[in-house]
XYZ file of C-alpha atoms in Angstrom:
634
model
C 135.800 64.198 42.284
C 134.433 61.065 43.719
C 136.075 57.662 43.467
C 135.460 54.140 44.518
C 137.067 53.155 48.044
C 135.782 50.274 48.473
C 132.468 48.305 49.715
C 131.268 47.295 53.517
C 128.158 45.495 54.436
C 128.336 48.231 57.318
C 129.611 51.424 57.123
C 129.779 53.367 60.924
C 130.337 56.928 60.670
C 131.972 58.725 64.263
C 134.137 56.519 66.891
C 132.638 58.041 70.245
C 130.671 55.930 72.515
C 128.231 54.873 70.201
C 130.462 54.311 66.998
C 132.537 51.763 68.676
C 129.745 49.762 70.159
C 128.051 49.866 66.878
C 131.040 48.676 64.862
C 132.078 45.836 67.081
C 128.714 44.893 67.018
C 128.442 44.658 63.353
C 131.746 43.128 62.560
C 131.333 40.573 65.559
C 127.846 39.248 63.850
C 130.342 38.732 60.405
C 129.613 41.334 58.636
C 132.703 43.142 56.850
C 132.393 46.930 58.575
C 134.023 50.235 58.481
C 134.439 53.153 61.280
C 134.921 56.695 60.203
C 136.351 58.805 62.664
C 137.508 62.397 62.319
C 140.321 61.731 64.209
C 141.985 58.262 64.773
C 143.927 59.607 68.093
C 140.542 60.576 69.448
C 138.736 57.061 69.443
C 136.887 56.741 72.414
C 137.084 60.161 73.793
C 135.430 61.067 77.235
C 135.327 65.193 76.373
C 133.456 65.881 79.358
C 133.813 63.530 82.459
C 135.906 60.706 83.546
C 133.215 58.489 84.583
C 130.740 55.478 83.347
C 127.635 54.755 85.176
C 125.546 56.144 88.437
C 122.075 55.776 88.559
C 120.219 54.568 85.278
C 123.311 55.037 83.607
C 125.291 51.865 85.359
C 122.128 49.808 84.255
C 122.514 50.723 80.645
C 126.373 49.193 80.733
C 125.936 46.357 82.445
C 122.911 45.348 80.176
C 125.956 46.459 77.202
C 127.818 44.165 78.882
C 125.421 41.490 78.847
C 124.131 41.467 74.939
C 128.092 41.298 74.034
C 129.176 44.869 73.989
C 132.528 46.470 74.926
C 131.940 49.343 77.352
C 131.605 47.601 80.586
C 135.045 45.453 79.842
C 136.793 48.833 78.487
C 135.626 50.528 82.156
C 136.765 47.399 84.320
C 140.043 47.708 82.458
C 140.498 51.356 83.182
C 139.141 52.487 86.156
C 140.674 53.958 88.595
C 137.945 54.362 91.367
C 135.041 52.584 91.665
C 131.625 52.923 94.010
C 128.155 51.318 94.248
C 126.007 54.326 94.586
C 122.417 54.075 96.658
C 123.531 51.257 98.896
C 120.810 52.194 101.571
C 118.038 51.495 99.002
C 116.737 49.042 97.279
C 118.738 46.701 95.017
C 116.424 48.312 92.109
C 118.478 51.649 92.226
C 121.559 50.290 93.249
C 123.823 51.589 90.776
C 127.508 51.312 89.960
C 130.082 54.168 89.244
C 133.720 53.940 87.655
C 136.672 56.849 87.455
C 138.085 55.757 84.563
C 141.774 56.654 83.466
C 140.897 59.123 80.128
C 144.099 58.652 77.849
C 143.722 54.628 79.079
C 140.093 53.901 78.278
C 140.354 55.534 74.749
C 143.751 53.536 74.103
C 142.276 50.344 75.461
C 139.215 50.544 73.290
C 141.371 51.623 70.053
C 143.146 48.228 70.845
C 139.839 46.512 70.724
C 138.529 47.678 67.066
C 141.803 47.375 65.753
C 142.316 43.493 66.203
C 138.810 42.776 65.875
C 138.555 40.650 62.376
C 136.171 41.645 59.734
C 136.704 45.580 60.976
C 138.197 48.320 59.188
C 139.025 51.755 60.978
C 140.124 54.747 58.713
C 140.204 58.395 59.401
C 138.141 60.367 57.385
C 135.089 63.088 57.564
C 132.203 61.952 55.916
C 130.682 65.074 54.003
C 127.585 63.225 51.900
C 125.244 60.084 52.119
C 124.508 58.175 49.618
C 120.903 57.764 48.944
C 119.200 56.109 46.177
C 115.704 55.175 45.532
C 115.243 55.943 49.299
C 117.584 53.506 50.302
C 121.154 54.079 51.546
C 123.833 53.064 49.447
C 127.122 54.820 51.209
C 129.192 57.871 52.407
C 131.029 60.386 50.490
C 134.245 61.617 52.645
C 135.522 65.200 52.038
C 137.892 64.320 49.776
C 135.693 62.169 47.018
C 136.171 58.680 48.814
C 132.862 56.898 47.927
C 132.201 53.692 50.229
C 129.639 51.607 49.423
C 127.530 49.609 52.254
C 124.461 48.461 52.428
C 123.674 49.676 56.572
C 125.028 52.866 57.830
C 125.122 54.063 60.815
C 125.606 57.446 61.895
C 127.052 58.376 65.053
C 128.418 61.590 65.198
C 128.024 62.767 68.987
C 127.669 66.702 69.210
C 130.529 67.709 65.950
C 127.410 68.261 63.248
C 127.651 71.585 62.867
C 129.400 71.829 66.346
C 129.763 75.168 68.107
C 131.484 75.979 71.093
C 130.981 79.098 73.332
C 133.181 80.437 76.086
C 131.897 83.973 77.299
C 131.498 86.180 73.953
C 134.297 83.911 72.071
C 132.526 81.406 69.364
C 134.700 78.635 67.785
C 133.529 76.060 64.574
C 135.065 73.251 66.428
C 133.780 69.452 68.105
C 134.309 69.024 71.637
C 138.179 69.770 73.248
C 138.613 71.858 70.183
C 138.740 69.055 67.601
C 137.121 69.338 64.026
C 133.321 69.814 63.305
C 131.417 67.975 61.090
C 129.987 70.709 58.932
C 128.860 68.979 55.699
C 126.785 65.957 56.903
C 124.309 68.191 58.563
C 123.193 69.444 54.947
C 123.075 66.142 53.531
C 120.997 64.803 56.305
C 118.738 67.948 55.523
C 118.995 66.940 51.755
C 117.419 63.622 52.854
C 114.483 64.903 54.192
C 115.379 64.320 57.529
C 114.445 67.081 60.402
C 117.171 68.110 62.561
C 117.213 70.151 66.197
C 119.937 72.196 67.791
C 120.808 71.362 71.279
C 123.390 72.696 73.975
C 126.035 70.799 76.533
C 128.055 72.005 78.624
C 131.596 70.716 80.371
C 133.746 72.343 83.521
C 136.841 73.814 83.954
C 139.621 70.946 84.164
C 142.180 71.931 87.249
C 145.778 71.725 88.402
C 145.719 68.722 91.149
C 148.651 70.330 93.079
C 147.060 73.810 93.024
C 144.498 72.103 95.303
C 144.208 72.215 99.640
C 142.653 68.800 99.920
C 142.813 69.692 103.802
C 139.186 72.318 102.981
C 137.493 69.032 101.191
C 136.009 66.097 101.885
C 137.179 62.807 100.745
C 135.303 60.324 98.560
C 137.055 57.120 98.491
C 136.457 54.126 96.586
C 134.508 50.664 97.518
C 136.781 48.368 99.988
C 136.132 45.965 97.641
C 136.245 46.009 94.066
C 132.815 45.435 91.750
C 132.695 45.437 88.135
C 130.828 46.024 85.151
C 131.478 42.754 82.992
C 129.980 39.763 83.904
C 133.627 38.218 82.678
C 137.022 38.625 84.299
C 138.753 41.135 83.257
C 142.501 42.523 84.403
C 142.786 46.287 85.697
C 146.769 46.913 85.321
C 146.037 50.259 87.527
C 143.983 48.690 90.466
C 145.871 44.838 90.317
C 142.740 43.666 92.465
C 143.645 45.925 95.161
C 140.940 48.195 96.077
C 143.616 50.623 98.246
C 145.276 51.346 95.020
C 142.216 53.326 93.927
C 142.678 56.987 93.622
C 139.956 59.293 95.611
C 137.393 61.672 94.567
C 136.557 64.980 96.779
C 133.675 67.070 97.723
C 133.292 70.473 97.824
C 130.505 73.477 97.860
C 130.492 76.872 96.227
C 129.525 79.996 98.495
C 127.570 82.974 98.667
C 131.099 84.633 97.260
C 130.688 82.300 94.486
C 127.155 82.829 93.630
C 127.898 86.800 93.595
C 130.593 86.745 91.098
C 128.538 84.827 89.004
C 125.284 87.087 89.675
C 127.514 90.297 88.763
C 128.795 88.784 85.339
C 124.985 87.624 84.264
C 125.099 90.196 81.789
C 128.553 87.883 80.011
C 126.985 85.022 80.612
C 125.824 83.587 76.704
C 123.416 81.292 78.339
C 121.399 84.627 78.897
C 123.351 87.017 76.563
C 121.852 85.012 73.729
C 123.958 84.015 72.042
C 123.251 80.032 73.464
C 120.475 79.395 70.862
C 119.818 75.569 71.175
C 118.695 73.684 74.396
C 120.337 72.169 77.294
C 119.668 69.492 79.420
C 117.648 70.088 82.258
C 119.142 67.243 84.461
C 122.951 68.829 83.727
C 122.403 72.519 84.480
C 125.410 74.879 84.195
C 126.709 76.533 87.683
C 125.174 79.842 86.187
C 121.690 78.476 85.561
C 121.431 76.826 89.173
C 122.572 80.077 90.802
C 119.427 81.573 89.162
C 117.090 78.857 89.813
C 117.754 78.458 93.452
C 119.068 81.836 94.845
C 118.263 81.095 98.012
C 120.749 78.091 98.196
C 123.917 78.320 100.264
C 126.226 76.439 98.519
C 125.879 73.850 95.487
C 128.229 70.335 95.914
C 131.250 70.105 93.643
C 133.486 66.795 93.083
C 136.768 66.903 92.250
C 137.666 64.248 89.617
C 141.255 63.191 88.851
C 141.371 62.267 85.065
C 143.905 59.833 84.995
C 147.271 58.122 86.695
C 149.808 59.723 84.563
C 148.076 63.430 84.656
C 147.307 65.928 87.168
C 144.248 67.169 85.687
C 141.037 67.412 87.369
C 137.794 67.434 86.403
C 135.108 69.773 88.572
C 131.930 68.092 88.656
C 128.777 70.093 89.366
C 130.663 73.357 87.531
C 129.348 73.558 84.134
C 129.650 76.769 82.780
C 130.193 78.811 79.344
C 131.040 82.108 81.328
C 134.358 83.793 79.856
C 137.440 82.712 81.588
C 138.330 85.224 83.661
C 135.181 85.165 85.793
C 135.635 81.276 85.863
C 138.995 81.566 87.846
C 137.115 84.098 90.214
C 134.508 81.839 90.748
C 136.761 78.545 91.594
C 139.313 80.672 93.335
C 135.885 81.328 95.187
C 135.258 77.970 96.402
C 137.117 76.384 99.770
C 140.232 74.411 99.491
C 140.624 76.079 95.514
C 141.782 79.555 96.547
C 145.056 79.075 94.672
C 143.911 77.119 92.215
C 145.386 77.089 88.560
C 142.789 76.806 85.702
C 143.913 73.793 82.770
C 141.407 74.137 80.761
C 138.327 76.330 80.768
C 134.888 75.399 81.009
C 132.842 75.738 77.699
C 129.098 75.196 75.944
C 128.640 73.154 72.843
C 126.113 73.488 70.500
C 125.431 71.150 67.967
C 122.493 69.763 65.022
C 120.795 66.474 65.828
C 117.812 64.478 64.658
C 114.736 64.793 65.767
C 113.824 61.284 67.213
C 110.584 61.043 66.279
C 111.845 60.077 62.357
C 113.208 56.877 63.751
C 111.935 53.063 64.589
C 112.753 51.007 67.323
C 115.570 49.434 65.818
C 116.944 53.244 65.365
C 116.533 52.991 61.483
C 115.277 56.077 60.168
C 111.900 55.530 58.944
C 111.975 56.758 55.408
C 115.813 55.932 54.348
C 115.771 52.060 55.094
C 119.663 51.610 55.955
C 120.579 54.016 57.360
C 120.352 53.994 61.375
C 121.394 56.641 63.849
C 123.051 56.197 67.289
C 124.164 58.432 69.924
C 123.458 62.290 70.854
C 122.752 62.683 67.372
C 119.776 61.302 68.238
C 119.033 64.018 70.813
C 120.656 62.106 73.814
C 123.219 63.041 76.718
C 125.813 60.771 78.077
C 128.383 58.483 77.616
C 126.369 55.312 78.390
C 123.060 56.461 76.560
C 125.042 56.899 73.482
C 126.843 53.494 73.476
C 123.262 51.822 74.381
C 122.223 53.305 71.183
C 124.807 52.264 69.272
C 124.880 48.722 70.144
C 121.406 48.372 68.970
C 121.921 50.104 65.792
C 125.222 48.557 65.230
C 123.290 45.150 65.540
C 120.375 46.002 63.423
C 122.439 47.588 61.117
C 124.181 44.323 60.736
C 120.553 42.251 60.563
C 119.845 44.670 58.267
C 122.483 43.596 55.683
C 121.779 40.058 56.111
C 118.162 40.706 55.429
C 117.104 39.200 58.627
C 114.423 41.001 61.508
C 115.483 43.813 63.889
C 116.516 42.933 67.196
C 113.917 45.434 69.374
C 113.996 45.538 73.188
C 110.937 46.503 74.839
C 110.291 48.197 78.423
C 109.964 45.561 80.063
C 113.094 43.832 78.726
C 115.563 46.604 79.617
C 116.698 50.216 80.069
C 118.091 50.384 76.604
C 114.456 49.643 75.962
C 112.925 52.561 78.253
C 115.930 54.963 76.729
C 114.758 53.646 72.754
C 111.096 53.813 73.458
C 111.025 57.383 74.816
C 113.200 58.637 71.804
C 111.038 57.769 69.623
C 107.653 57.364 70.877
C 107.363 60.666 73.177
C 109.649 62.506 71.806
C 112.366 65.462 73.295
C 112.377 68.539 73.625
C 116.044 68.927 75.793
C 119.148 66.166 75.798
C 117.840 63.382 77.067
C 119.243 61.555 80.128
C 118.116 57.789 81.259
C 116.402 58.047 84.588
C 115.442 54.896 87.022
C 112.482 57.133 87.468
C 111.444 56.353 83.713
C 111.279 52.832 84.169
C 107.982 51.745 85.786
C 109.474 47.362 85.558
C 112.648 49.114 87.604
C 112.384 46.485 90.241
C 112.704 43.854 87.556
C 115.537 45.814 85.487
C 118.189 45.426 88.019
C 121.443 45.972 87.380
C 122.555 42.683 89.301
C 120.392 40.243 86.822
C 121.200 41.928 83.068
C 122.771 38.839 82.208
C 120.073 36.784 83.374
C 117.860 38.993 81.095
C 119.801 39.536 78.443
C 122.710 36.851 77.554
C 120.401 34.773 75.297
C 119.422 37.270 73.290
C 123.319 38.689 72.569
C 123.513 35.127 72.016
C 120.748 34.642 69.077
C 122.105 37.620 66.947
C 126.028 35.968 67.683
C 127.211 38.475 70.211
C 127.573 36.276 72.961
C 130.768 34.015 72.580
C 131.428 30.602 74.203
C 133.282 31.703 77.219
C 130.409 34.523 78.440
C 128.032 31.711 77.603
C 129.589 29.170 79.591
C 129.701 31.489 82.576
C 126.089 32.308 82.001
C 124.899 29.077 82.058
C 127.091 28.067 84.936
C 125.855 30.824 87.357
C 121.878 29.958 86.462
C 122.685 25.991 87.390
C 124.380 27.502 90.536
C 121.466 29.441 91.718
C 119.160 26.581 90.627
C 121.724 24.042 92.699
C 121.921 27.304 96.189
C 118.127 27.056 96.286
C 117.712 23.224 96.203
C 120.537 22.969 98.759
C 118.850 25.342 100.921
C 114.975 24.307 100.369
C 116.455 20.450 101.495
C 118.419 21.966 105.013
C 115.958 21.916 107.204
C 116.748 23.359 110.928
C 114.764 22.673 114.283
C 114.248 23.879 117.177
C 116.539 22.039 118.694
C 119.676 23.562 117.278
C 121.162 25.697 119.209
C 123.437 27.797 117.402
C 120.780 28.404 114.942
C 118.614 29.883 117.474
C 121.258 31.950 118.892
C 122.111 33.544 115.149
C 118.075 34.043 115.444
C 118.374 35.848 118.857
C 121.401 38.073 117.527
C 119.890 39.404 114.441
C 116.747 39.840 116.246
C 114.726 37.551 114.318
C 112.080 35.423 115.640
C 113.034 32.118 117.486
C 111.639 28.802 115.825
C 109.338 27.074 117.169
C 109.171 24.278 114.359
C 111.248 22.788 111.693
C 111.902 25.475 108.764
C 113.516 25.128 105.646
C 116.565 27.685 104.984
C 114.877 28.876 101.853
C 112.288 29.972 103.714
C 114.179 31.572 106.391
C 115.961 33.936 103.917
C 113.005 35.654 102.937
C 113.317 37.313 106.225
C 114.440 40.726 105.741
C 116.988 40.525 108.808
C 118.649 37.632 107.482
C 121.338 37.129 105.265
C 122.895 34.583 102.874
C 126.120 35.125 104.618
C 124.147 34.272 107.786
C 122.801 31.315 107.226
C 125.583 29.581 104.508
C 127.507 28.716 107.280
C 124.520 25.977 108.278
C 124.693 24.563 104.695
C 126.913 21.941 103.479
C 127.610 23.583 99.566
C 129.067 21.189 97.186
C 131.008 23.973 95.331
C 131.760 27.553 96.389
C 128.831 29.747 95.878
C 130.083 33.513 94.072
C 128.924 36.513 95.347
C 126.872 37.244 92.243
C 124.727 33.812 92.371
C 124.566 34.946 96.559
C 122.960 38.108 95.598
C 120.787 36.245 93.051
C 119.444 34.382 95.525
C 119.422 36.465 98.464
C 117.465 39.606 96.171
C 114.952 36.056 94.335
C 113.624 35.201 97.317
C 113.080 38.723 99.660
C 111.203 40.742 96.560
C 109.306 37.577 95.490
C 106.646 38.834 95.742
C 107.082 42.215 94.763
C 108.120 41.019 91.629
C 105.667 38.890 90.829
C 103.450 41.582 91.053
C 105.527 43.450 88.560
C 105.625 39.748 86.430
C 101.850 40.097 86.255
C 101.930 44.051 85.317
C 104.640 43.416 82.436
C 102.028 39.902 81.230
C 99.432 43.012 80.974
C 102.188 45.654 78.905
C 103.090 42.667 76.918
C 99.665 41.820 75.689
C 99.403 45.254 74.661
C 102.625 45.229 72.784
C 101.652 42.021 70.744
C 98.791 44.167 69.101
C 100.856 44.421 65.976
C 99.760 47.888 63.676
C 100.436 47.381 60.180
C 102.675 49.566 59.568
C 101.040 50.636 56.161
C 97.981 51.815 58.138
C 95.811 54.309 56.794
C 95.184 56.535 59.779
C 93.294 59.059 58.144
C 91.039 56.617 56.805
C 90.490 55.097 60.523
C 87.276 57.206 61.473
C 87.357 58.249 65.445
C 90.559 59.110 65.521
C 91.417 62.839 66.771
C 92.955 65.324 64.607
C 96.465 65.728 67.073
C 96.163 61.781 67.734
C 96.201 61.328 63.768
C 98.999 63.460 62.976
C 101.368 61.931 65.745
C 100.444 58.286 64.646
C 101.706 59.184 61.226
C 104.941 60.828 62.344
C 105.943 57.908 64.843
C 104.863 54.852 62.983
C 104.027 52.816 66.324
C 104.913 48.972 65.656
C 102.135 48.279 68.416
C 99.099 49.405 70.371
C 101.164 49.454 73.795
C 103.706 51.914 71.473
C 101.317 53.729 70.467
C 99.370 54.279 73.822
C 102.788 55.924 74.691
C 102.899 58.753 72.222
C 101.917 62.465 73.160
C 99.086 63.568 72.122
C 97.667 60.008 71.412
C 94.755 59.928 73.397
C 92.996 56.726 75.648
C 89.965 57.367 73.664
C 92.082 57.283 70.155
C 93.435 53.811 71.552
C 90.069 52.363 71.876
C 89.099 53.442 68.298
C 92.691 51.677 67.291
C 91.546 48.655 69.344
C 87.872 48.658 67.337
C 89.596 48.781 64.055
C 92.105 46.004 64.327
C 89.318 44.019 65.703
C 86.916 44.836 62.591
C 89.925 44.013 60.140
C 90.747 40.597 62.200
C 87.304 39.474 61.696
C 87.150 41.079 57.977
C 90.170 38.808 57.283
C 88.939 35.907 59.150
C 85.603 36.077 57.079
């Protein structure tokens, strides 16, 4: 029997990755919100590894970071290791990696949401939504609580319907064996909205004394310490001190490896059948790369440590469902684990999510205005895509109640724009994981300048608090103030010392006056080289150094990629109504027709995007809106 539990302007269902982001995000823009979790003592929880970032992913957090959002703090506060990954490439790819401490990062983000005003979190499994007229109106829990809100956003990671799978053994369950969400899954259904069934995967976890570290390699942490949040923030575990970081190490399975798992095929549910939905192509189990590449010697492992207060290990690169017995064969199978003792056992995870395609760019769904959808329920893998996604919904949900305009982030504004716009304009057909390789304005989208990009407009929808500000604004008048300083120092000829820093980075002598500016365009020169020749007024940060430094060498490169986005842009201003006809627009193809009804585009560059949509149906879009601008005009 239902009864009334009380009313929210936004109502978050799950407390993973995305249900935190989304919550603060709504309660932080004043709006009175509630998270539903399944279980309170699992807010936050990292089921499969102990990281946050690496290629793509690190871009995603520190652009979190930038619009207001939680996860980059949360990391800096709990990490225990931390690397910048691709440091012999370009700053483009450069991408930052934290070990976080698992029990810590959950505890430290529970902290957050409960002190954070205007935010209420409960423990409860939601078992109905409200709908009305096509419109959400609220959540029924299991046992008859009715709360009323007018956004919801649901965020319920891989427990709808959740399944998980070790060798022939099945289990209802979430991830680490907590409660599935069996209900919501029919009410979505009920809704009229489509749903998919994908497949994870995590590793066996590992006794760190049951280890020879002496038969693997070592993977220490940066000598010095970088960081997520563009503010300060106090690691109790690290204290500053970069030696205090705990290692990783790197392994390889063997031919002995690959046999066992060869010989126990036949067990293997991934090929049994009884794995129905997909998995991620970028995360392959152990089993599935043995049969892909049989010729290959030995595939890399890492050895994780979960925590400072735990012994557990995480074994990257070992994803596997096979049953447990032929999982201890095959670690006991790999150097420096021959007496290793198994924690916990690797395991699949199958789970209902919604097809993407049903959603806008503001990760509303399309034909229930209100409700809004975040996370791998929305077909995604990953810690970091997941809290993206529910920062965005979390702040459109929240725009949404105050009946103002979605905040939407385009390609070339940000990752969390590539991630959104190839949910829901090209659609999935496996767990999707953010790339570098999807984002053609990559050299733009750095991970050194998301605040740059992005502070003002966490700012606008009230994210962005005086103190980030402040430190915004300082850092662009110190990069404006480093450039002046160093366009007005100009060196001659005649000095000396200059030429001999010149001569020793084996840089070309000058044989004229030059400007410092200028001189740091050179590739072989540094801002460290020549700062010593420059009288600052105030101590120049690394991060406005790097500013500079990566400003002036890709100048041009980038303003090549200025005038490419000034080309995507004017594409993306071609508004479509979103009321359009398209079976009444004659030209069209029959596929090109069908997919511009299912997606919705807000825009020709949107639409241009979508599979199956066709150059020549773009030019017949482009004709049309023409003819109706000129019918209007006349």
């Amino acid at each position: 029997m239902e009864y009334s539990a009380g009313k929210y302007d936004v109502i978050v269902v799950g407390a993973g990755h995305a249900g935190c982001e989304a919550a603060l995000a709504a309660a932080r823009m004043n709006c009175n919100t509630l998270l539903l979790t399944l279980n309170l003592d699992n807010i936050a929880l990292m089921p499969c590894n102990p990281s946050v970032g690496g290629p793509a992913k690190g871009h995603l957090v520190r652009e979190i970071d930038a619009l207001g959002g939680e996860m980059g703090i949360n990391t800096d506060k709990t990490a225990i290791q931390v690397r910048t990954l691709n440091k012999g490439k370009g700053p483009a790819v450069h991408a930052l990696r934290a070990q976080s401490d698992k029990k810590a990062y959950m505890t430290s983000m529970r902290r957050v949401l409960e002190n954070e005003p205007r935010l209420d979190v409960k423990q409860a499994q939601v078992e109905k939504l409200l709908v009305e007229g096509w419109r959400i109106q609220g959540v029924v829990t299991t046992t008859g609580a009715r709360f009323d809100a007018l956004s919801v956003v649901v965020t319920t990671g891989t427990y709808l319907k959740g399944r998980v799978i070790i060798g022939s053994t099945t289990l209802t369950a979430g991830p680490n064996g907590q409660l599935a969400a069996m209900g919501l899954s029919q009410s979505l259904l009920d809704c009229g909205v489509e749903l998919g069934r994908f497949k994870t995967g995590t590793p066996p976890r590992i006794h760190r004394d049951s280890v020879d570290f002496s038969k693997l390699a070592i993977q220490p942490g940066d000598a010095e310490l970088p960081h997520f949040s563009f503010l300060p923030t106090y690691n109790p575990f690290l204290q500053g001190k970069a030696e205090r970081q705990l290692p990783c190490w790197l392994g390889y399975t063997t031919r002995g490896s690959h046999s066992i798992i060869r010989e126990n095929l036949y067990r293997a549910p991934l090929y049994s059948g009884i794995i129905e939905g997909t998995g991620p192509r970028y995360c392959p189990s152990i089993e599935d790369k043995v049969v892909r590449f049989a010729g290959k010697e030995g595939h890399q492992i890492f050895l994780e440590p979960e925590g400072w207060e735990t012994k557990e290990m995480y074994v990257a690169g070992l994803s596997t469902s096979l049953p447990e017995d032929v999982q201890i064969s095959m670690l006991r199978s790999i150097p420096g684990l021959e007496n290793v003792e198994m924690l916990r056992a690797g395991y699949a995870i199958e789970y209902d999510y919604i097809k993407p395609y049903q959603l806008s760019l503001s990760l509303e769904v399309i034909n229930i205005p209100g409700l809004f959808s975040a996370g791998q329920i929305n077909g995604t893998s990953g810690y970091e895509e997941a809290a993206a996604q529910g920062l965005i919904a979390g702040i459109n949900a929240a725009l949404k109640a105050r009946g103002r305009d979605p905040l939407i982030l385009s390609r070339s504004d940000a990752y969390i724009g590539v991630l959104i716009d190839d949910l829901v304009t090209k659609g999935i057909t496996e767990p999707y994981r953010i790339l570098t390789s999807r984002a053609e304005y990559r050299l733009v989208l750095r991970q050194d300048n998301a605040d740059l990009r992005l502070t003002e407009l966490g700012r606008e929808v009230g994210l962005v608090g005086d103190e980030r500000y402040r430190k915004f604004a300082a850092k662009q008048r110190q990069i404006a103030s480093v450039k002046e300083t160093l366009s007005a120092r100009v060196v001659s000829p005649a000095e000396v010392e200059f030429q001999a820093l010149l001569r020793e980075k084996e840089s070309s002598e000058l044989r004229g006056p030059m400007n410092l500016l200028d001189l740091l365009r050179r590739p072989e020169l540094t801002f460290a080289d020549l700062a010593r020749f420059v009288p600052f007024s105030e101590v120049v940060t690394g991060e406005v150094a790097e500013q500079v430094e990566i400003q002036l060498k890709y100048e041009g490169y980038i303003e090549k990629q200025g005038a490419q986005i000034a080309r995507f842009q004017k594409m993306e201003r071609r508004r479509l109504p979103m009321d359009l006809d398209y079976e009444l627009v004659a030209g069209l193809s029959t596929e090109g027709k069908q997919r511009l009804i299912s997606v919705r585009p807000l825009n020709l560059g949107q639409a241009s995007r979508i599979s199956g949509v066709t150059p020549a149906d773009i030019s017949v879009l482009m004709v049309y809106l023409e003819q109706r601008r000129r019918g209007v005009q006349a």
